[in-house]
Amino acid sequence: MKTNINVLGIETSCDETAAAIVRNGSEVLSDVVSSQIEIHQKYGGVVPEIASRAHIEKIYPIVEQVIQQSGLDKGDIDAVAVANQPGLTVALIVGLTAAKTLALVLEKPLIAINHIHAHLQSAMMDEKNLHLPAIALVVSGGHTSLYECKNILELKLLGSTIDDAAGEAFDKVASILNLPYPGGPSIEKAAKDGNPKAVNFPRTMLAKDSLDFSFSGLKTAVLYHCCGQDMKGQNRVEKMSQKEIADIAASFQAAVIDVLVRKTELAADKIGAETILLGGGVAANSLLRSELEKMAKQTGRKLLVAPKKYCTDNAVMVASLGYYKYKAGLFADMTLEAKAGCED
Ligand code: KG4
Ligand code: ZN
């Protein structure tokens, strides 16, 4: 096998158009992310059709840009990895079509990447001394799941949300509080001036040993707190002081993080994991990072989490995981489909 393997990664699962070239799984040669946040902001969330059109406009210029930035010739690319699931089908299909075309033209293998696994890869990619099995927590806009990570390519699902994902709860609560989309960073910013004990929001743990999550009760509790149980106070939020908004944001954030940390510890105990992996957009949250770090230290474990810029959607994580699939000879063919759900 060649000494250097250069994988081109493509990511278009939601509202970021991204491409990157990563050498040998960890050396980032180039990395471009074009966010559509401004386009979707006025709708308060991602509009799939608009996302798809924006990906079509951006994907080829971005691929050209990453090839140029990497200093490589097109022929130096050894494989094309693409996130084909889970996500918005109309968005995924754009990256997938671009990846298939590139693989055909360059005569290089196509590699299918699960976006959720890729989020975890961004936590592992710089670690030279990886102790597995690990407990892996993925917290994004669409998923909140705990996995046992047996090796880089093998994840076993242990639990997931039965209703809203953690990121989705952040986004919805931000919308209740009239804070801008995306809600996670807005809530985190507002919470900085708030008291996390101001409101005692519920911590839903489900059955005693359950590793599943539920955040819809918490979201409803915030809604009732703001608008009243009869929903007659819908204009009340507009009249709230900044301090009151900050207190609600901080109390909500504390409740989500409390549940995430407690369930992760429970899962780590169950499988005797020495390592905890954290990935996905919500992993950019400073309080979640510090509370998990605290728990990891107290229980003698090591927490691995990606730098903040690789927590939200990017193509470095796709190209990095692509390298390991390349080494294992796990290639896809031209029948590869985009899938909304997480099928494998
Ligand atoms: O992984 P990601 O970029 O896209 C999906 O795969 O869903 O995650 C996006 C989610 C959004 O719900 C966003 O509000 C949340 O991650 N998020 C955060 C923070 N930054 C992004 N949530 C809490 N705190 C943050 N700092
Ligand atoms: Zn994501």
Coordinates of C-alpha atoms and ligand atoms in Angstrom, one line a residue:
M1 CA 0.0 0.0 0.0
K2 CA 1.1 3.6 -0.7
T3 CA 2.6 5.4 2.3
N4 CA 0.3 8.5 1.9
I5 CA -3.4 8.1 1.3
N6 CA -5.3 11.3 0.4
V7 CA -9.1 11.1 0.9
L8 CA -11.4 13.8 -0.5
G9 CA -14.5 14.1 1.8
I10 CA -17.8 15.6 0.9
E11 CA -20.6 16.6 3.3
T12 CA -24.0 18.0 2.4
S13 CA -26.4 16.3 4.9
C14 CA -28.1 19.5 6.2
D15 CA -27.3 23.1 5.9
E16 CA -23.5 23.1 5.4
T17 CA -21.8 22.4 2.1
A18 CA -18.4 21.1 2.9
A19 CA -15.4 19.4 1.3
A20 CA -11.9 18.5 2.7
I21 CA -8.8 16.5 1.8
V22 CA -7.3 14.6 4.7
R23 CA -4.1 12.6 4.5
N24 CA -3.7 9.3 6.4
G25 CA -6.8 10.0 8.5
S26 CA -5.5 13.0 10.5
E27 CA -3.5 15.4 8.4
V28 CA -5.8 18.1 7.1
L29 CA -4.6 19.3 3.8
S30 CA -7.6 21.5 3.0
D31 CA -11.0 22.2 4.5
V32 CA -13.8 24.4 3.4
V33 CA -17.3 24.8 5.0
S34 CA -19.9 27.0 3.5
S35 CA -22.7 27.6 6.0
Q36 CA -26.3 28.3 4.9
I37 CA -27.3 29.7 8.3
E38 CA -28.0 33.2 6.9
I39 CA -30.3 31.7 4.2
H40 CA -32.4 29.7 6.6
Q41 CA -32.4 32.2 9.5
K42 CA -35.4 34.1 8.3
Y43 CA -37.5 30.8 8.3
G44 CA -36.3 29.9 11.8
G45 CA -35.0 26.5 10.6
V46 CA -33.7 24.6 7.6
V47 CA -35.9 24.5 4.5
P48 CA -34.9 21.3 2.7
E49 CA -35.6 22.5 -0.9
I50 CA -33.6 25.7 -0.3
A51 CA -30.8 23.8 1.3
S52 CA -30.6 21.4 -1.7
R53 CA -30.4 24.3 -4.2
A54 CA -27.7 26.1 -2.2
H55 CA -25.7 22.8 -2.1
I56 CA -26.0 22.5 -5.9
E57 CA -24.6 26.1 -6.3
K58 CA -21.7 25.5 -3.9
I59 CA -20.5 22.0 -4.2
Y60 CA -18.4 22.1 -7.3
P61 CA -16.6 25.4 -6.6
I62 CA -15.9 24.1 -3.1
V63 CA -14.4 20.8 -4.4
E64 CA -12.2 22.8 -6.8
Q65 CA -11.2 25.1 -3.9
V66 CA -10.1 22.2 -1.6
I67 CA -8.1 20.5 -4.4
Q68 CA -6.3 23.8 -5.1
Q69 CA -5.7 24.5 -1.3
S70 CA -4.3 21.1 -0.8
G71 CA -1.6 21.6 -3.4
L72 CA -2.3 18.1 -4.8
D73 CA -3.0 17.2 -8.4
K74 CA -6.4 15.6 -9.0
G75 CA -4.6 12.3 -9.6
D76 CA -3.1 12.3 -6.1
I77 CA -6.6 11.8 -4.6
D78 CA -6.9 8.1 -3.6
A79 CA -10.6 7.9 -2.8
V80 CA -13.8 10.0 -2.5
A81 CA -15.7 9.7 0.7
V82 CA -19.2 11.0 1.0
A83 CA -21.8 11.3 3.8
N84 CA -24.8 9.4 2.4
Q85 CA -26.9 9.0 5.6
P86 CA -28.6 10.2 7.8
G87 CA -29.8 13.7 6.8
L88 CA -32.2 15.5 4.5
T89 CA -32.4 13.3 1.4
V90 CA -32.6 16.2 -1.0
A91 CA -29.5 17.7 0.5
L92 CA -27.5 14.4 0.8
I93 CA -28.2 13.6 -2.8
V94 CA -26.3 16.6 -4.0
G95 CA -23.0 15.6 -2.3
L96 CA -23.6 12.0 -3.3
T97 CA -24.0 12.9 -7.0
A98 CA -20.9 15.1 -6.9
A99 CA -18.9 12.3 -5.1
K100 CA -20.0 9.6 -7.7
T101 CA -19.1 11.9 -10.6
L102 CA -15.6 12.6 -9.1
A103 CA -15.0 8.9 -8.3
L104 CA -15.9 8.0 -11.9
V105 CA -13.8 10.7 -13.5
L106 CA -10.8 10.2 -11.3
E107 CA -11.2 6.4 -11.4
K108 CA -10.9 6.2 -7.7
P109 CA -13.0 4.2 -5.1
L110 CA -16.2 5.7 -3.6
I111 CA -16.7 5.4 0.1
A112 CA -20.0 5.7 1.9
I113 CA -19.9 7.5 5.3
N114 CA -22.5 7.5 8.0
H115 CA -22.6 11.2 9.2
I116 CA -23.1 10.2 12.8
H117 CA -20.1 7.9 12.9
A118 CA -18.1 10.7 11.2
H119 CA -19.0 13.1 14.1
L120 CA -17.4 10.6 16.5
Q121 CA -14.4 10.3 14.2
S122 CA -13.7 14.0 14.7
A123 CA -13.3 13.3 18.4
M124 CA -10.8 10.4 17.8
M125 CA -8.8 11.6 14.8
D126 CA -6.0 13.3 16.7
E127 CA -5.7 10.7 19.5
K128 CA -2.5 8.7 19.3
N129 CA -3.2 6.6 22.3
L130 CA -6.8 5.4 21.8
H131 CA -8.2 3.0 24.5
L132 CA -11.3 1.2 23.2
P133 CA -14.0 0.2 23.8
A134 CA -15.3 3.7 24.5
I135 CA -18.7 5.2 25.2
A136 CA -19.6 7.6 22.5
L137 CA -22.2 10.3 22.9
V138 CA -23.5 12.0 19.7
V139 CA -25.5 15.1 20.2
S140 CA -26.6 16.9 17.1
G141 CA -29.6 18.6 15.6
G142 CA -31.1 15.3 14.5
H143 CA -29.6 12.7 16.9
T144 CA -28.9 12.1 20.6
S145 CA -27.4 8.6 20.9
L146 CA -25.1 6.6 23.0
Y147 CA -22.9 4.0 21.3
E148 CA -20.3 1.5 22.4
C149 CA -17.4 2.1 20.1
K150 CA -15.6 -1.2 19.8
N151 CA -13.2 0.0 17.1
I152 CA -13.1 2.9 14.8
L153 CA -15.4 1.2 12.3
E154 CA -17.7 -0.6 14.7
L155 CA -20.4 1.1 16.8
K156 CA -23.1 -0.6 18.7
L157 CA -26.2 1.6 19.5
L158 CA -27.0 1.5 23.2
G159 CA -29.7 4.2 23.5
S160 CA -31.1 7.2 21.6
T161 CA -33.8 9.8 22.0
I162 CA -37.4 8.7 21.9
D163 CA -38.5 12.2 20.8
D164 CA -36.5 15.4 20.3
A165 CA -32.8 15.4 19.8
A166 CA -30.7 17.6 22.2
G167 CA -29.9 20.1 19.5
E168 CA -33.5 20.2 18.4
A169 CA -34.5 21.0 21.9
F170 CA -32.0 23.8 22.0
D171 CA -33.3 25.1 18.7
K172 CA -37.0 24.9 19.8
V173 CA -36.4 26.5 23.2
A174 CA -34.4 29.3 21.5
S175 CA -37.4 29.9 19.3
I176 CA -39.7 30.0 22.3
L177 CA -37.4 32.6 23.8
N178 CA -37.2 34.6 20.6
L179 CA -33.5 33.9 20.2
P180 CA -32.0 33.6 16.7
Y181 CA -31.5 30.3 14.8
P182 CA -29.4 28.1 15.3
G183 CA -30.6 27.9 18.9
G184 CA -27.7 26.1 20.5
P185 CA -25.1 29.0 20.3
S186 CA -27.9 31.5 21.1
I187 CA -28.9 29.7 24.2
E188 CA -25.3 29.2 25.3
K189 CA -24.7 33.0 24.9
A190 CA -27.8 34.0 26.7
A191 CA -27.1 31.5 29.5
K192 CA -23.8 33.1 30.4
D193 CA -25.6 35.8 32.3
G194 CA -28.2 33.5 33.8
N195 CA -28.6 31.5 37.0
P196 CA -28.9 27.8 36.1
K197 CA -30.8 27.2 39.4
A198 CA -33.4 29.9 38.7
V199 CA -36.0 27.4 37.4
N200 CA -36.0 23.8 38.3
F201 CA -36.8 22.2 34.9
P202 CA -37.4 18.4 34.8
R203 CA -34.6 15.9 34.2
T204 CA -36.2 13.0 32.3
M205 CA -34.3 9.9 33.0
L206 CA -36.9 7.3 31.8
A207 CA -36.6 3.8 33.4
K208 CA -33.8 3.3 36.0
D209 CA -31.2 1.7 33.7
S210 CA -32.5 3.2 30.4
L211 CA -29.9 4.7 28.1
D212 CA -32.6 6.4 26.0
F213 CA -33.3 10.1 26.1
S214 CA -36.4 12.2 26.1
F215 CA -36.3 16.0 25.8
S216 CA -39.8 16.9 24.7
G217 CA -41.1 17.1 28.3
L218 CA -38.4 19.6 29.1
K219 CA -39.2 21.6 26.0
T220 CA -42.9 21.7 27.0
A221 CA -41.9 22.7 30.6
V222 CA -40.1 25.7 29.2
L223 CA -43.1 26.6 27.0
Y224 CA -45.5 26.4 30.0
H225 CA -43.1 28.4 32.1
C226 CA -43.0 31.1 29.5
C227 CA -46.6 31.1 28.3
G228 CA -48.6 29.5 31.1
Q229 CA -50.2 26.1 31.1
D230 CA -53.2 27.6 29.2
M231 CA -50.8 29.2 26.6
K232 CA -52.6 32.5 27.2
G233 CA -49.3 34.3 27.9
Q234 CA -47.8 34.0 24.5
N235 CA -46.7 37.6 24.4
R236 CA -45.1 37.3 27.8
V237 CA -41.7 36.5 26.4
E238 CA -41.5 39.8 24.6
K239 CA -42.0 41.6 27.9
M240 CA -39.4 39.5 29.8
S241 CA -36.2 41.2 31.0
Q242 CA -32.9 40.0 29.6
K243 CA -32.1 38.6 33.0
E244 CA -35.3 36.5 33.0
I245 CA -34.5 35.2 29.5
A246 CA -30.9 34.4 30.7
D247 CA -32.2 32.5 33.7
I248 CA -34.5 30.4 31.6
A249 CA -31.8 29.7 29.1
A250 CA -29.3 28.8 31.8
S251 CA -31.8 26.6 33.7
F252 CA -32.8 24.8 30.4
Q253 CA -29.2 24.3 29.4
A254 CA -28.3 22.9 32.8
A255 CA -31.2 20.4 32.7
V256 CA -30.2 19.0 29.2
I257 CA -26.5 18.7 30.2
D258 CA -27.3 17.1 33.5
V259 CA -29.2 14.3 31.7
L260 CA -26.5 13.9 29.0
V261 CA -23.7 13.6 31.6
R262 CA -25.7 11.2 33.9
K263 CA -26.6 8.9 31.1
T264 CA -23.1 8.9 29.7
E265 CA -21.7 7.9 33.0
L266 CA -24.3 5.1 33.4
A267 CA -23.4 3.8 29.9
A268 CA -19.7 4.0 30.6
D269 CA -20.2 2.0 33.9
K270 CA -22.2 -0.6 32.1
I271 CA -19.5 -1.5 29.6
G272 CA -16.5 -0.6 31.7
A273 CA -15.3 2.1 29.3
E274 CA -12.1 4.0 30.0
T275 CA -12.7 6.5 27.2
I276 CA -15.6 8.8 26.5
L277 CA -16.1 10.3 23.0
L278 CA -18.2 13.3 22.4
G279 CA -19.3 14.5 19.0
G280 CA -22.0 16.4 17.0
G281 CA -23.0 20.1 16.9
V282 CA -24.1 20.3 20.6
A283 CA -20.5 19.1 21.5
A284 CA -19.5 22.7 20.8
N285 CA -21.3 23.7 24.0
S286 CA -18.7 24.8 26.6
L287 CA -20.7 23.7 29.6
L288 CA -21.3 20.2 28.2
R289 CA -17.6 19.9 27.5
S290 CA -16.6 21.0 31.0
E291 CA -19.2 19.0 32.8
L292 CA -18.3 15.8 30.9
E293 CA -14.6 16.5 31.5
K294 CA -15.4 16.8 35.2
M295 CA -17.3 13.5 35.3
A296 CA -14.5 11.8 33.3
K297 CA -11.9 13.0 35.7
Q298 CA -13.9 12.0 38.8
T299 CA -14.4 8.5 37.4
G300 CA -10.9 8.0 36.1
R301 CA -11.8 8.2 32.4
K302 CA -10.4 10.1 29.4
L303 CA -12.7 12.4 27.5
L304 CA -12.0 12.9 23.8
V305 CA -13.8 15.7 22.0
A306 CA -13.2 17.5 18.8
P307 CA -12.0 21.0 18.5
K308 CA -15.1 23.3 18.4
K309 CA -14.7 23.9 14.7
Y310 CA -15.0 20.2 13.9
C311 CA -18.1 19.7 16.2
T312 CA -20.6 21.1 13.8
D313 CA -20.9 19.7 10.3
N314 CA -17.7 19.5 8.2
A315 CA -16.0 17.3 5.7
V316 CA -12.8 16.7 7.6
M317 CA -14.6 14.1 9.7
V318 CA -15.9 12.4 6.6
A319 CA -12.5 12.2 4.9
S320 CA -10.9 11.0 8.1
L321 CA -13.3 8.2 8.6
G322 CA -13.0 7.5 4.8
Y323 CA -9.3 6.7 5.4
Y324 CA -10.1 3.9 7.8
K325 CA -12.8 2.4 5.4
Y326 CA -10.2 2.7 2.6
K327 CA -7.7 0.7 4.6
A328 CA -10.3 -1.9 5.4
G329 CA -11.3 -2.1 1.7
L330 CA -14.9 -1.0 2.4
F331 CA -16.0 0.6 -0.9
A332 CA -19.3 1.5 -2.3
D333 CA -20.5 1.3 -5.9
M334 CA -22.6 3.6 -8.1
T335 CA -25.8 2.2 -6.7
L336 CA -25.2 4.0 -3.4
E337 CA -28.3 5.8 -2.2
A338 CA -28.9 8.8 0.1
K339 CA -30.9 7.7 3.1
A340 CA -32.8 10.0 5.6
G341 CA -32.4 7.6 8.5
C342 CA -29.5 5.9 10.1
E343 CA -29.6 2.4 8.6
D344 CA -26.0 1.2 9.1
Ligands
KG4_1 O1 -24.0 18.3 14.0 P1 -24.7 19.5 13.6 O2 -23.9 20.6 13.0 O3 -25.8 19.2 12.5 C1 -26.6 17.9 12.6 O4 -26.0 16.9 12.2 O5 -27.7 18.0 13.1 O6 -25.6 20.0 14.8 C2 -26.4 21.1 14.8 C3 -27.0 21.3 16.1 C4 -28.1 22.4 16.2 O7 -29.2 21.9 16.8 C5 -27.4 23.5 17.0 O8 -28.3 24.3 17.7 C6 -26.5 22.7 17.9 O9 -26.0 21.7 17.1 N1 -25.4 23.5 18.5 C7 -25.3 23.8 19.8 C8 -24.1 24.6 19.9 N2 -23.6 24.8 18.7 C9 -24.4 24.1 17.8 N3 -26.0 23.4 20.9 C10 -25.6 23.8 22.1 N4 -24.6 24.7 22.3 C11 -23.8 25.1 21.2 N5 -22.8 25.9 21.4
ZN2 ZN -24.1 16.7 12.0

